[in-house]
């Protein structure tokens, strides 16, 4: 069977597809694109572009999903879930979503804020005592912090916490079982210890910037996962399952894939100068998301999910914190999360950063399609998403490619989605 032989699964089958006894989640409602101001013929360009990426071995397989006004206007799967096993990509495939976990952890934190159990200004060392003595690494040695790290600093990645890649701290992070030599800094699935044990040890290591001084991408959201456990009194996987996943009917989201669903986990591939290769069965390849110790629940990059599950989560945010009568957050909280919290501290042109999301401020300066106020992020395995409130739009693209070799699938997908919008009038109630 060739790549071209499988092509892509028609949209109608994406709702009814069943694998074994497992249905493709609870189906999202559908609508003809034209009924919601979009063009079917323009959206169809996604099919040729994504299949072209498969045929040219830029990706092994990919899935896309676009919603407007809460209804699916485009969906498709292309290529292979497992190329060597000749298993085509399926609508219910499971993906390692890596840093897309951060959005879910950020929502969980804000749920606790709404309940009065946390405040954005709370010092982190109130919940992780080892953080009270953290210093800041400089070229001439460690220096004291000017102030404590706050919950808000963690949500905005302005705490000064890195992934241990900075030369000033790398050796110490690696000696503590963190940092690049331990796999990739963000990877926790093979750790045989609870997340708070790891985070307690992280608190003995130095920061790479003063709190609030600059945007530093690193372990901040993993620390928040530990804070959630200590404030709520339950493990992070239980909090997610009981307070978020069940309420949103996210039936396919896990830190570790159940053995009965292991065949649905798409394989990881690596792009290199010699082409696309299957990644090895180790921490920086396939990962231990099936056969790992199942005790480390990493709020920064630990989840596996399906494209439909994550779409339900994003639609809840677009709806102002509610989905199908179930409310997780208040509209004001979602608005706060998607506002600019860093100003000039976030130096990406045309963009700002909120409480867990990058926010598009100026499409022209960013050189990016979208309306001002659109927000999103992505994951290390080349997954990506965004929510555009002005266009009432949710869009996701998922593949499993690490490293991705400069893959531009998400950018091309975004361009086609916006070029398919023909009517941008506000939704009438």
C-alpha positions in Angstrom: 0.0 0.0 0.0 1.5 3.4 -1.0 1.1 6.7 0.8 -1.1 7.9 -2.1 -3.3 4.8 -1.8 -4.6 5.7 1.6 -5.0 9.4 0.9 -7.3 10.9 3.6 -10.5 9.8 5.4 -13.6 11.7 4.2 -15.0 14.1 6.7 -18.3 12.2 7.2 -16.4 9.2 8.5 -14.7 11.2 11.1 -17.8 11.3 13.2 -18.8 7.6 12.9 -15.4 6.0 12.9 -15.1 3.2 15.4 -11.9 1.2 16.2 -12.6 -2.0 18.0 -15.1 -1.2 20.7 -13.9 2.4 21.1 -16.0 5.1 19.4 -14.4 8.4 18.3 -15.3 10.2 21.5 -18.6 12.1 21.7 -19.0 13.6 18.3 -18.8 17.4 17.9 -21.6 18.9 15.9 -21.0 19.6 12.2 -22.0 22.3 9.7 -21.5 23.1 6.1 -18.7 25.7 5.9 -20.9 28.0 3.7 -23.6 28.1 6.4 -21.0 29.7 8.7 -19.3 32.0 6.3 -16.5 29.8 5.1 -15.6 28.2 1.8 -15.6 24.4 1.3 -13.5 24.6 -1.9 -10.9 26.8 -0.1 -10.8 24.5 2.9 -10.2 21.6 0.5 -6.7 23.0 -0.1 -5.8 21.6 3.3 -6.2 18.0 1.9 -3.7 18.5 -0.9 -1.2 20.3 1.2 -1.3 17.8 4.1 -1.2 14.8 1.7 1.7 16.4 -0.1 3.6 16.6 3.2 3.0 12.8 3.6 3.9 12.0 0.0 7.2 14.0 0.3 8.0 12.3 3.7 7.9 15.5 5.6 5.5 13.8 8.0 4.4 10.3 8.4 0.8 11.3 9.3 -1.2 14.3 10.3 -4.7 15.2 11.6 -6.6 18.5 11.3 -9.8 19.9 12.8 -11.4 23.3 12.3 -14.5 24.5 14.2 -16.5 27.7 13.7 -19.3 28.7 16.1 -18.7 25.3 17.8 -19.3 23.2 14.7 -16.8 21.2 12.7 -16.3 22.8 9.2 -13.2 20.8 8.3 -11.6 17.6 9.5 -9.2 15.2 7.9 -6.5 12.6 8.6 -3.7 11.8 6.2 -0.8 9.3 6.0 0.2 6.9 8.7 -0.2 6.5 12.4 2.5 3.9 12.2 4.3 3.7 8.8 6.3 0.5 9.5 3.2 -1.3 10.7 1.2 0.1 7.7 -1.4 1.5 10.0 -3.1 4.5 8.5 -3.7 7.6 10.6 -7.2 7.4 12.1 -9.6 10.0 13.4 -9.3 8.7 17.0 -5.5 8.6 17.0 -3.8 9.5 20.2 -1.0 12.1 20.2 1.7 13.2 22.6 0.7 16.8 23.0 3.7 17.9 25.1 3.5 21.6 25.9 -0.2 21.7 24.9 -0.5 20.2 28.4 0.3 23.7 29.7 -3.0 25.2 28.7 -4.9 22.5 30.7 -2.7 23.0 33.8 -3.2 26.8 33.5 -7.0 26.3 33.4 -6.7 24.1 36.5 -4.8 26.7 38.4 -7.4 29.4 37.5 -10.2 27.1 38.7 -8.4 27.1 42.1 -8.0 30.9 41.9 -11.7 31.3 41.3 -12.4 29.1 44.4 -10.2 31.4 46.5 -7.7 28.6 47.2 -4.9 30.4 45.2 -4.1 34.0 44.2 -1.9 35.1 41.4 0.4 36.9 43.8 0.9 34.0 46.1 4.6 33.1 46.6 5.4 29.6 45.2 7.5 28.8 48.3 4.3 28.7 50.3 3.5 25.4 48.5 7.0 24.3 47.5 9.2 25.3 50.5 12.5 24.5 48.7 11.9 27.4 46.4 12.4 29.9 49.3 16.2 29.6 49.0 16.5 29.7 45.2 19.2 31.9 43.7 19.9 33.3 40.3 22.9 32.1 38.2 25.1 34.7 36.6 28.4 34.6 34.8 30.2 35.4 38.0 28.3 33.1 40.3 24.9 32.7 42.0 23.2 35.8 43.4 20.1 36.2 45.7 16.7 36.7 44.2 15.2 40.2 44.4 11.8 38.8 45.2 9.9 35.5 45.6 8.4 33.7 42.6 4.7 34.1 42.3 2.0 31.9 40.8 1.5 34.6 38.2 5.2 34.4 37.3 4.8 30.7 36.6 1.8 31.1 34.5 3.6 33.7 32.3 7.0 31.9 32.2 8.6 35.0 33.8 9.9 33.1 36.9 13.4 32.6 35.5 13.0 28.9 35.5 14.6 27.2 32.5 14.8 23.6 31.2 18.4 23.5 32.3 19.9 24.2 28.9 21.7 27.4 29.9 25.5 26.8 30.2 25.5 28.4 33.7 23.2 25.8 35.2 23.3 22.8 32.9 25.7 20.6 34.8 23.8 21.1 38.1 20.5 20.4 36.4 21.8 17.2 34.9 23.3 16.1 38.2 19.8 16.5 39.7 18.2 14.3 37.0 16.9 17.3 35.1 18.0 19.0 32.0 19.1 17.8 28.5 21.2 14.8 29.7 18.1 13.3 31.3 16.3 13.2 27.9 14.7 16.5 26.9 14.2 18.8 29.8 10.4 18.8 29.5 10.1 15.0 29.4 8.9 13.3 32.6 7.1 10.1 31.5 9.9 7.7 32.5 10.5 9.2 36.0 9.8 6.7 38.8 8.9 9.4 41.3 5.9 11.7 41.9 6.0 15.1 40.3 6.3 17.0 43.6 9.4 15.0 44.5 11.0 16.2 41.3 9.8 19.8 41.8 11.2 19.8 45.4 14.6 18.9 44.0 14.2 21.6 41.3 13.9 24.2 44.1 17.5 23.5 45.1 18.8 24.6 41.7 19.3 28.2 40.4 17.2 30.3 38.2 18.6 31.9 35.0 16.9 35.3 35.5 15.4 37.3 38.2 11.6 36.7 38.7 9.7 39.1 36.4 12.8 40.1 34.5 12.3 38.2 31.2 10.4 35.4 29.5 12.1 32.1 30.1 10.5 28.9 28.8 11.0 26.0 31.2 9.7 24.1 34.1 7.2 26.7 35.3 4.1 24.8 34.5 5.4 21.6 35.9 5.8 23.5 39.2 2.2 24.6 38.9 1.2 20.9 38.5 2.8 20.3 41.9 1.0 23.3 43.4 -2.3 22.0 42.1 -1.6 18.7 43.9 -0.8 20.3 47.2 -3.6 22.8 47.2 -6.3 20.3 46.0 -4.9 17.4 48.0 -5.2 15.0 45.1 -2.8 13.8 42.3 -2.8 15.9 39.2 -4.1 13.1 37.0 -7.1 12.7 39.3 -7.7 16.5 39.3 -7.6 16.6 35.5 -9.8 13.5 35.1 -12.5 14.4 37.6 -12.6 18.2 37.3 -11.8 18.8 33.6 -11.9 15.7 31.4 -15.1 14.1 32.6 -16.9 17.4 32.7 -15.9 18.1 29.0 -16.4 14.5 27.9 -12.7 14.3 27.1 -12.6 10.5 27.0 -9.2 10.2 25.3 -6.9 12.3 27.4 -4.3 10.7 29.7 -0.8 11.1 31.2 -0.3 7.4 30.4 -2.2 5.6 27.7 -4.3 2.6 29.0 -2.9 -0.6 27.7 -6.1 -1.4 25.9 -5.7 1.8 23.8 -2.0 1.5 23.2 -2.4 0.7 19.5 -4.1 4.1 18.9 -0.9 6.0 20.0 0.7 7.4 16.8 4.3 6.7 16.3 7.0 9.5 16.5 9.2 10.2 13.5 12.3 12.3 13.3 13.2 14.6 10.4 16.8 14.6 9.3 19.0 15.3 6.3 18.5 11.7 5.3 14.7 11.9 5.5 12.0 10.9 7.9 13.0 8.1 10.3 11.1 6.3 13.0 12.3 7.7 16.4 13.9 5.2 18.7 12.1 3.6 21.7 13.7 5.9 24.3 13.0 9.1 26.2 13.8 11.4 23.2 11.9 9.1 20.8 8.7 7.2 21.4 8.7 7.9 25.2 7.3 5.9 28.0 3.7 7.0 27.6 2.5 3.4 27.6 5.0 1.3 29.6 6.4 4.0 31.9 6.2 3.9 35.7 2.9 5.8 35.6 3.6 7.9 38.7 5.0 11.2 37.3 2.2 13.6 36.2 3.9 16.5 34.5 1.7 19.6 34.1 4.2 21.1 31.6 4.3 18.5 28.9 3.0 15.2 30.1 -0.4 14.5 28.4 -1.6 12.3 25.5 -4.8 13.3 23.8 -6.9 13.0 20.7 -7.6 15.9 18.3 -11.3 15.9 19.2 -10.7 15.9 22.9 -8.5 18.9 22.7 -10.9 20.7 20.4 -13.6 20.3 23.1 -11.2 21.9 25.7 -10.5 24.8 23.3 -14.2 25.3 22.5 -14.8 25.6 26.2 -12.3 28.5 26.3 -13.8 30.1 23.2 -17.2 29.9 24.9 -15.9 31.9 27.9 -15.3 28.9 30.1 -18.4 26.7 29.4 -19.2 23.8 27.1 -22.7 22.2 26.7 -23.9 23.6 30.0 -20.8 22.7 32.0 -18.8 25.7 33.3 -15.2 25.4 34.3 -14.3 29.1 34.4 -16.0 32.4 34.4 -15.8 34.6 31.3 -13.8 37.2 33.1 -11.2 34.6 34.0 -10.8 33.5 30.4 -10.5 37.2 29.4 -7.8 37.6 32.1 -5.9 34.5 30.9 -5.8 35.8 27.3 -4.8 39.4 28.1 -1.2 40.8 27.9 0.5 40.2 31.2 4.2 40.8 30.2 4.3 43.9 28.0 7.8 44.5 26.7 9.1 41.5 28.7 7.7 39.3 25.9 9.8 40.2 22.9 8.0 38.3 20.1 7.0 40.9 17.5 3.2 41.5 17.3 2.5 39.1 20.2 2.0 39.2 24.0 1.8 36.5 26.6 -1.1 35.8 29.0 -1.7 33.2 31.7 -0.7 30.1 29.7 -1.1 31.4 26.1 0.7 33.4 23.5 -1.7 36.2 22.3 -1.7 37.8 18.9 -1.7 41.6 19.2 -0.8 42.8 15.7 -1.1 40.4 12.8 1.0 42.7 10.7 3.9 42.9 13.1 3.7 39.2 13.8 3.5 38.4 10.1 0.7 35.9 10.9 -2.9 35.4 9.8 -5.5 35.9 12.5 -7.4 38.6 14.4 -6.1 40.6 17.3 -6.8 38.6 20.4 -6.3 35.1 18.9 -4.3 32.9 21.3 -2.6 29.5 21.2 0.5 27.5 21.6 1.9 24.1 20.4 3.9 21.1 21.5 7.3 19.6 20.9 6.0 16.8 18.7 4.8 19.5 16.1 1.3 19.8 17.4 -0.3 23.2 17.3 -3.6 25.0 18.1 -5.2 28.4 18.2 -8.4 30.0 19.3 -9.7 33.2 17.5 -12.6 34.8 19.4 -13.1 37.5 16.8 -13.6 34.8 14.1 -15.4 32.3 16.5 -12.7 29.8 15.4 -10.9 26.8 16.9 -8.2 25.1 14.8 -5.9 22.2 15.5 -3.2 20.3 13.6 -1.5 17.2 15.1 1.4 15.2 13.9 4.2 13.3 15.8 7.5 14.6 14.4 10.5 15.3 16.7 12.8 16.9 15.7 10.6 18.5 13.0 13.3 19.7 10.7 11.7 23.1 10.1 8.3 21.6 9.3 5.9 24.4 8.2 2.7 22.4 8.3 1.1 24.5 11.0 1.8 27.8 9.2 0.4 26.5 5.9 -2.6 25.1 7.7 -3.3 28.5 9.3 -3.0 30.3 6.1 -5.6 28.1 4.4 -8.0 28.3 7.3 -8.0 32.1 7.2 -8.2 32.3 3.4 -11.3 30.2 3.7 -13.2 32.7 5.8 -15.5 34.8 3.6 -17.7 36.4 6.2 -16.4 37.8 9.4 -19.5 39.5 10.8 -20.1 39.0 14.5 -22.3 36.0 15.5 -25.9 37.1 15.9 -27.7 35.9 19.1 
